[in-house]
Amino acid sequence: ATSEDGLDFEKTNVILADQANVPSIVVDENGWIYIYYSGHEVGDKENVSAVAISQDNGKSWTHKYLNIWQDGEAKTGTDPDVEILEDGTFRIYCISNQLGKGNPRIYYAEGTDGINFDYKGIAFDNEDAIDSSTFRVGDMWHQFTLAGNTMAHYHATSEDGESFELYKKENFNEGNIPYVMANEIQVDGGVRFYAFTLRETDFLSYFSSDGYEWEKEDGTRLSFDKNSEYESKYIKDPAVAKLQDGSYIMAYVTVIPE
């Protein structure tokens, strides 16, 4: 989907990848778009993560497997959550049963090309934290994860973005509907988080000036269409980035009707 202001999005009905989940988007200094995702079957591999790269503002895409190098061996992680640091380094947060302790944790790795990453260590040592979204406000890093297979969140903080400690567990409910904080984007004065729920409903957004206190923004960002040939059951996992021309791109997940 695309938007001129990051608030009102229009669907393009372009399918970026099949069997893909939990996208994360970054744009580098050259204007290249990187959309990271996990998939059940990705090319000729199963249960790995990949990245779709566009050099022409989303008109065409090249897909690459992600490699996380540890002890000379290429490994993989799922639920990719990627940030580009001030020096241009790509930092990925992910969960993996191949890295570190051999149990799901939030691990992190860094690289320079957005495809190959060197394993660095455990970012958040919590065995049921999954699907992280990580960002910085001022001098403090914040990381939201799902608390296991629930709609609750772990909110962890860090001074360096490398080692996080639990701040608190929290929920985001609108009426009796729980929402998931999916992905964030830096905006004037703070951070906007795009949120979803696993029902036939719409994407919302929340704003924070400090990363701690959040307020729901008015309106919806994108609406579910049960009559669409591209959507059934729900829309979820909105990930947004601002392009060099000032417009916005969103990648999101749905179930294509049978």
mmCIF file of C-alpha atoms in Angstrom:
data_model
loop_
_atom_site.group_PDB
_atom_site.id
_atom_site.type_symbol
_atom_site.label_atom_id
_atom_site.label_comp_id
_atom_site.label_asym_id
_atom_site.label_seq_id
_atom_site.Cartn_x
_atom_site.Cartn_y
_atom_site.Cartn_z
ATOM 1 C CA ALA A 1 0.000 0.000 0.000
ATOM 2 C CA THR A 2 1.113 3.616 -0.515
ATOM 3 C CA SER A 3 0.451 6.952 1.158
ATOM 4 C CA GLU A 4 1.365 10.598 0.802
ATOM 5 C CA ASP A 5 1.240 11.345 4.551
ATOM 6 C CA GLY A 6 1.789 8.031 6.364
ATOM 7 C CA LEU A 7 -1.784 8.089 7.661
ATOM 8 C CA ASP A 8 -4.121 7.371 4.743
ATOM 9 C CA PHE A 9 -2.963 4.373 2.718
ATOM 10 C CA GLU A 10 -4.264 3.039 -0.599
ATOM 11 C CA LYS A 11 -3.851 -0.578 -1.626
ATOM 12 C CA THR A 12 -1.910 -1.421 -4.771
ATOM 13 C CA ASN A 13 -2.889 -5.136 -4.754
ATOM 14 C CA VAL A 14 0.697 -6.018 -5.644
ATOM 15 C CA ILE A 15 1.749 -9.382 -4.184
ATOM 16 C CA LEU A 16 5.347 -9.114 -3.031
ATOM 17 C CA ALA A 17 5.835 -12.693 -1.823
ATOM 18 C CA ASP A 18 3.838 -15.855 -1.210
ATOM 19 C CA GLN A 19 3.783 -17.570 2.214
ATOM 20 C CA ALA A 20 5.493 -14.503 3.674
ATOM 21 C CA ASN A 21 4.983 -13.118 7.174
ATOM 22 C CA VAL A 22 6.052 -10.424 9.676
ATOM 23 C CA PRO A 23 7.606 -7.836 7.310
ATOM 24 C CA SER A 24 10.042 -5.102 8.348
ATOM 25 C CA ILE A 25 11.039 -2.217 6.046
ATOM 26 C CA VAL A 26 14.054 0.100 5.888
ATOM 27 C CA VAL A 27 15.280 2.551 3.254
ATOM 28 C CA ASP A 28 19.018 3.193 2.909
ATOM 29 C CA GLU A 29 20.838 6.420 2.008
ATOM 30 C CA ASN A 30 20.614 5.540 -1.698
ATOM 31 C CA GLY A 31 16.836 5.269 -1.533
ATOM 32 C CA TRP A 32 16.859 1.480 -1.914
ATOM 33 C CA ILE A 33 13.909 -0.230 -0.197
ATOM 34 C CA TYR A 34 14.521 -3.411 1.820
ATOM 35 C CA ILE A 35 11.474 -5.448 2.875
ATOM 36 C CA TYR A 36 12.439 -8.290 5.203
ATOM 37 C CA TYR A 37 10.133 -11.229 5.842
ATOM 38 C CA SER A 38 9.948 -14.824 7.024
ATOM 39 C CA GLY A 39 8.357 -17.605 5.028
ATOM 40 C CA HIS A 40 7.435 -21.270 5.183
ATOM 41 C CA GLU A 41 8.643 -22.006 1.659
ATOM 42 C CA VAL A 42 11.058 -19.388 0.336
ATOM 43 C CA GLY A 43 12.498 -20.405 -3.003
ATOM 44 C CA ASP A 44 13.941 -23.867 -2.432
ATOM 45 C CA LYS A 45 14.284 -23.493 1.351
ATOM 46 C CA GLU A 46 11.847 -23.857 4.241
ATOM 47 C CA ASN A 47 11.352 -21.711 7.357
ATOM 48 C CA VAL A 48 13.902 -19.032 6.553
ATOM 49 C CA SER A 49 13.963 -15.274 6.190
ATOM 50 C CA ALA A 50 14.585 -13.250 3.069
ATOM 51 C CA VAL A 51 14.683 -9.669 1.843
ATOM 52 C CA ALA A 52 13.059 -8.079 -1.196
ATOM 53 C CA ILE A 53 15.143 -5.161 -2.485
ATOM 54 C CA SER A 54 13.948 -2.419 -4.825
ATOM 55 C CA GLN A 55 16.185 0.195 -6.430
ATOM 56 C CA ASP A 56 13.311 1.947 -8.258
ATOM 57 C CA ASN A 57 10.830 2.955 -5.530
ATOM 58 C CA GLY A 58 9.012 -0.362 -5.545
ATOM 59 C CA LYS A 59 8.506 -0.865 -9.283
ATOM 60 C CA SER A 60 10.619 -4.041 -9.319
ATOM 61 C CA TRP A 61 12.068 -6.328 -6.655
ATOM 62 C CA THR A 62 14.995 -8.700 -6.217
ATOM 63 C CA HIS A 63 14.697 -11.371 -3.508
ATOM 64 C CA LYS A 64 17.681 -12.629 -1.499
ATOM 65 C CA TYR A 65 18.078 -15.110 1.345
ATOM 66 C CA LEU A 66 19.345 -13.650 4.614
ATOM 67 C CA ASN A 67 22.589 -15.080 5.994
ATOM 68 C CA ILE A 68 23.564 -14.685 9.638
ATOM 69 C CA TRP A 69 27.185 -15.768 9.900
ATOM 70 C CA GLN A 70 28.360 -17.426 13.089
ATOM 71 C CA ASP A 71 31.676 -19.278 13.364
ATOM 72 C CA GLY A 72 32.000 -19.349 9.580
ATOM 73 C CA GLU A 73 28.573 -20.928 9.037
ATOM 74 C CA ALA A 74 25.537 -19.237 7.494
ATOM 75 C CA LYS A 75 22.507 -19.586 9.743
ATOM 76 C CA THR A 76 19.015 -18.174 9.695
ATOM 77 C CA GLY A 77 16.537 -16.418 11.941
ATOM 78 C CA THR A 78 12.844 -15.607 11.784
ATOM 79 C CA ASP A 79 10.723 -12.553 12.613
ATOM 80 C CA PRO A 80 13.310 -10.141 11.146
ATOM 81 C CA ASP A 81 13.296 -6.660 12.658
ATOM 82 C CA VAL A 82 15.821 -4.385 10.941
ATOM 83 C CA GLU A 83 17.154 -0.909 11.726
ATOM 84 C CA ILE A 84 19.802 1.096 9.866
ATOM 85 C CA LEU A 85 22.223 2.776 12.267
ATOM 86 C CA GLU A 86 23.621 6.282 11.840
ATOM 87 C CA ASP A 87 26.806 4.954 10.222
ATOM 88 C CA GLY A 88 24.830 2.949 7.651
ATOM 89 C CA THR A 89 25.177 -0.406 9.414
ATOM 90 C CA PHE A 90 22.196 -2.752 9.099
ATOM 91 C CA ARG A 91 21.249 -4.285 12.441
ATOM 92 C CA ILE A 92 18.817 -7.200 12.489
ATOM 93 C CA TYR A 93 16.953 -8.512 15.519
ATOM 94 C CA CYS A 94 15.406 -11.964 15.115
ATOM 95 C CA ILE A 95 14.552 -15.191 16.889
ATOM 96 C CA SER A 96 16.390 -18.406 16.074
ATOM 97 C CA ASN A 97 16.951 -21.916 17.363
ATOM 98 C CA GLN A 98 20.290 -22.053 15.521
ATOM 99 C CA LEU A 99 22.058 -19.162 17.210
ATOM 100 C CA GLY A 100 23.365 -18.564 20.715
ATOM 101 C CA LYS A 101 21.795 -20.792 23.339
ATOM 102 C CA GLY A 102 19.970 -22.874 20.775
ATOM 103 C CA ASN A 103 16.611 -21.714 22.133
ATOM 104 C CA PRO A 104 14.384 -18.902 20.866
ATOM 105 C CA ARG A 105 15.626 -15.566 22.133
ATOM 106 C CA ILE A 106 15.832 -12.149 20.511
ATOM 107 C CA TYR A 107 19.291 -12.232 18.923
ATOM 108 C CA TYR A 108 20.985 -9.497 16.941
ATOM 109 C CA ALA A 109 23.476 -9.335 14.104
ATOM 110 C CA GLU A 110 24.994 -6.586 11.976
ATOM 111 C CA GLY A 111 26.089 -6.149 8.382
ATOM 112 C CA THR A 112 26.770 -3.596 5.667
ATOM 113 C CA ASP A 113 24.843 -4.900 2.636
ATOM 114 C CA GLY A 114 21.434 -5.696 4.157
ATOM 115 C CA ILE A 115 21.804 -9.362 3.188
ATOM 116 C CA ASN A 116 24.765 -10.790 5.130
ATOM 117 C CA PHE A 117 24.982 -10.254 8.882
ATOM 118 C CA ASP A 118 27.559 -11.191 11.512
ATOM 119 C CA TYR A 119 26.110 -12.648 14.699
ATOM 120 C CA LYS A 120 26.674 -10.422 17.736
ATOM 121 C CA GLY A 121 24.748 -11.908 20.654
ATOM 122 C CA ILE A 122 21.523 -11.985 22.624
ATOM 123 C CA ALA A 123 19.584 -8.717 22.645
ATOM 124 C CA PHE A 124 16.656 -9.740 24.868
ATOM 125 C CA ASP A 125 17.018 -12.919 26.921
ATOM 126 C CA ASN A 126 13.399 -13.961 27.252
ATOM 127 C CA GLU A 127 12.435 -17.372 25.940
ATOM 128 C CA ASP A 128 8.846 -16.526 24.970
ATOM 129 C CA ALA A 129 9.485 -13.109 23.384
ATOM 130 C CA ILE A 130 8.806 -13.182 19.638
ATOM 131 C CA ASP A 131 8.363 -10.783 16.713
ATOM 132 C CA SER A 132 10.294 -7.744 17.938
ATOM 133 C CA SER A 133 9.956 -4.123 16.833
ATOM 134 C CA THR A 134 12.909 -1.987 17.844
ATOM 135 C CA PHE A 135 13.504 1.762 17.668
ATOM 136 C CA ARG A 136 15.295 4.628 19.371
ATOM 137 C CA VAL A 137 13.891 7.789 20.927
ATOM 138 C CA GLY A 138 16.576 10.233 22.020
ATOM 139 C CA ASP A 139 19.255 8.270 23.858
ATOM 140 C CA MET A 140 17.059 5.292 24.720
ATOM 141 C CA TRP A 141 16.281 2.212 22.657
ATOM 142 C CA HIS A 142 12.897 0.526 22.992
ATOM 143 C CA GLN A 143 11.833 -2.937 21.916
ATOM 144 C CA PHE A 144 8.300 -4.301 21.810
ATOM 145 C CA THR A 145 7.775 -8.037 21.412
ATOM 146 C CA LEU A 146 4.796 -10.310 21.621
ATOM 147 C CA ALA A 147 4.626 -12.228 24.886
ATOM 148 C CA GLY A 148 4.496 -15.738 23.496
ATOM 149 C CA ASN A 149 1.338 -16.615 21.589
ATOM 150 C CA THR A 150 -0.695 -13.840 23.203
ATOM 151 C CA MET A 151 -1.727 -10.321 22.251
ATOM 152 C CA ALA A 152 0.231 -8.876 25.201
ATOM 153 C CA HIS A 153 3.597 -7.151 24.771
ATOM 154 C CA TYR A 154 6.938 -7.141 26.495
ATOM 155 C CA HIS A 155 8.386 -3.627 26.467
ATOM 156 C CA ALA A 156 12.154 -3.723 26.929
ATOM 157 C CA THR A 157 14.644 -0.851 26.978
ATOM 158 C CA SER A 158 18.355 -0.418 26.331
ATOM 159 C CA GLU A 159 20.938 2.364 26.313
ATOM 160 C CA ASP A 160 22.937 0.812 23.449
ATOM 161 C CA GLY A 161 20.394 -1.196 21.434
ATOM 162 C CA GLU A 162 22.431 -4.324 22.041
ATOM 163 C CA SER A 163 21.272 -5.567 25.448
ATOM 164 C CA PHE A 164 17.674 -5.025 26.556
ATOM 165 C CA GLU A 165 16.032 -5.333 29.957
ATOM 166 C CA LEU A 166 12.322 -5.756 30.554
ATOM 167 C CA TYR A 167 10.613 -2.452 31.366
ATOM 168 C CA LYS A 168 7.067 -3.801 31.723
ATOM 169 C CA LYS A 169 4.409 -5.998 30.190
ATOM 170 C CA GLU A 170 1.536 -4.104 28.635
ATOM 171 C CA ASN A 171 -1.556 -4.345 26.470
ATOM 172 C CA PHE A 172 -3.084 -2.090 23.834
ATOM 173 C CA ASN A 173 -6.855 -2.473 23.743
ATOM 174 C CA GLU A 174 -9.505 -0.509 21.914
ATOM 175 C CA GLY A 175 -12.796 -1.333 23.581
ATOM 176 C CA ASN A 176 -12.642 -5.088 24.051
ATOM 177 C CA ILE A 177 -10.351 -5.626 21.072
ATOM 178 C CA PRO A 178 -6.626 -6.258 21.732
ATOM 179 C CA TYR A 179 -4.180 -4.746 19.239
ATOM 180 C CA VAL A 180 -0.610 -5.721 18.389
ATOM 181 C CA MET A 181 2.067 -3.054 17.953
ATOM 182 C CA ALA A 182 3.505 -4.260 14.655
ATOM 183 C CA ASN A 183 6.118 -1.834 13.282
ATOM 184 C CA GLU A 184 7.137 1.756 13.906
ATOM 185 C CA ILE A 185 8.363 4.757 11.991
ATOM 186 C CA GLN A 186 10.091 7.934 13.127
ATOM 187 C CA VAL A 187 7.891 11.022 12.668
ATOM 188 C CA ASP A 188 8.116 14.666 13.726
ATOM 189 C CA GLY A 189 8.238 14.844 17.506
ATOM 190 C CA GLY A 190 8.428 11.122 18.167
ATOM 191 C CA VAL A 191 7.412 7.690 16.916
ATOM 192 C CA ARG A 192 4.329 6.236 15.247
ATOM 193 C CA PHE A 193 3.459 2.567 15.746
ATOM 194 C CA TYR A 194 1.144 0.800 13.306
ATOM 195 C CA ALA A 195 -1.126 -1.750 14.990
ATOM 196 C CA PHE A 196 -3.419 -4.614 13.992
ATOM 197 C CA THR A 197 -5.687 -7.231 15.468
ATOM 198 C CA LEU A 198 -6.482 -10.735 14.192
ATOM 199 C CA ARG A 199 -10.064 -9.918 13.340
ATOM 200 C CA GLU A 200 -11.867 -8.526 10.334
ATOM 201 C CA THR A 201 -10.936 -4.969 11.154
ATOM 202 C CA ASP A 202 -8.560 -2.132 10.307
ATOM 203 C CA PHE A 203 -5.018 -0.954 11.005
ATOM 204 C CA LEU A 204 -4.699 1.732 13.671
ATOM 205 C CA SER A 205 -1.719 3.802 14.783
ATOM 206 C CA TYR A 206 -0.329 5.108 18.069
ATOM 207 C CA PHE A 207 2.007 8.031 18.704
ATOM 208 C CA SER A 208 4.604 8.601 21.423
ATOM 209 C CA SER A 209 7.031 11.427 22.004
ATOM 210 C CA ASP A 210 9.191 9.416 24.420
ATOM 211 C CA GLY A 211 8.625 5.695 23.705
ATOM 212 C CA TYR A 212 6.900 5.147 27.053
ATOM 213 C CA GLU A 213 3.472 6.769 26.844
ATOM 214 C CA TRP A 214 1.300 6.037 23.803
ATOM 215 C CA GLU A 215 -1.852 7.656 22.455
ATOM 216 C CA LYS A 216 -4.055 6.289 19.682
ATOM 217 C CA GLU A 217 -4.236 8.540 16.633
ATOM 218 C CA ASP A 218 -7.607 9.343 15.081
ATOM 219 C CA GLY A 219 -8.942 7.314 12.177
ATOM 220 C CA THR A 220 -7.702 4.161 10.491
ATOM 221 C CA ARG A 221 -4.590 3.688 8.403
ATOM 222 C CA LEU A 222 -5.829 0.866 6.152
ATOM 223 C CA SER A 223 -9.153 -1.000 6.060
ATOM 224 C CA PHE A 224 -9.823 -4.705 5.710
ATOM 225 C CA ASP A 225 -12.020 -5.590 2.714
ATOM 226 C CA LYS A 226 -13.742 -8.957 3.084
ATOM 227 C CA ASN A 227 -14.883 -8.765 -0.547
ATOM 228 C CA SER A 228 -11.383 -8.337 -1.940
ATOM 229 C CA GLU A 229 -9.915 -11.073 -4.100
ATOM 230 C CA TYR A 230 -6.658 -10.530 -2.203
ATOM 231 C CA GLU A 231 -7.890 -10.618 1.408
ATOM 232 C CA SER A 232 -9.673 -13.027 3.697
ATOM 233 C CA LYS A 233 -9.816 -13.473 7.479
ATOM 234 C CA TYR A 234 -7.700 -10.397 8.344
ATOM 235 C CA ILE A 235 -4.916 -8.011 7.448
ATOM 236 C CA LYS A 236 -1.933 -7.911 9.777
ATOM 237 C CA ASP A 237 1.713 -6.946 10.403
ATOM 238 C CA PRO A 238 1.804 -3.494 8.757
ATOM 239 C CA ALA A 239 5.365 -2.277 8.140
ATOM 240 C CA VAL A 240 5.941 1.256 6.841
ATOM 241 C CA ALA A 241 8.872 3.316 5.572
ATOM 242 C CA LYS A 242 9.246 6.840 4.210
ATOM 243 C CA LEU A 243 10.730 7.059 0.734
ATOM 244 C CA GLN A 244 13.144 9.704 -0.511
ATOM 245 C CA ASP A 245 10.363 11.505 -2.407
ATOM 246 C CA GLY A 246 8.444 11.990 0.865
ATOM 247 C CA SER A 247 5.785 9.362 0.201
ATOM 248 C CA TYR A 248 5.291 6.184 2.226
ATOM 249 C CA ILE A 249 5.221 2.482 1.419
ATOM 250 C CA MET A 250 3.522 -0.214 3.489
ATOM 251 C CA ALA A 251 3.950 -3.976 3.335
ATOM 252 C CA TYR A 252 1.331 -6.041 5.131
ATOM 253 C CA VAL A 253 0.164 -9.632 5.408
ATOM 254 C CA THR A 254 -3.140 -11.193 4.448
ATOM 255 C CA VAL A 255 -4.609 -14.547 3.534
ATOM 256 C CA ILE A 256 -5.454 -14.834 -0.153
ATOM 257 C CA PRO A 257 -8.921 -16.437 -0.539
ATOM 258 C CA GLU A 258 -8.961 -19.990 -1.857
#
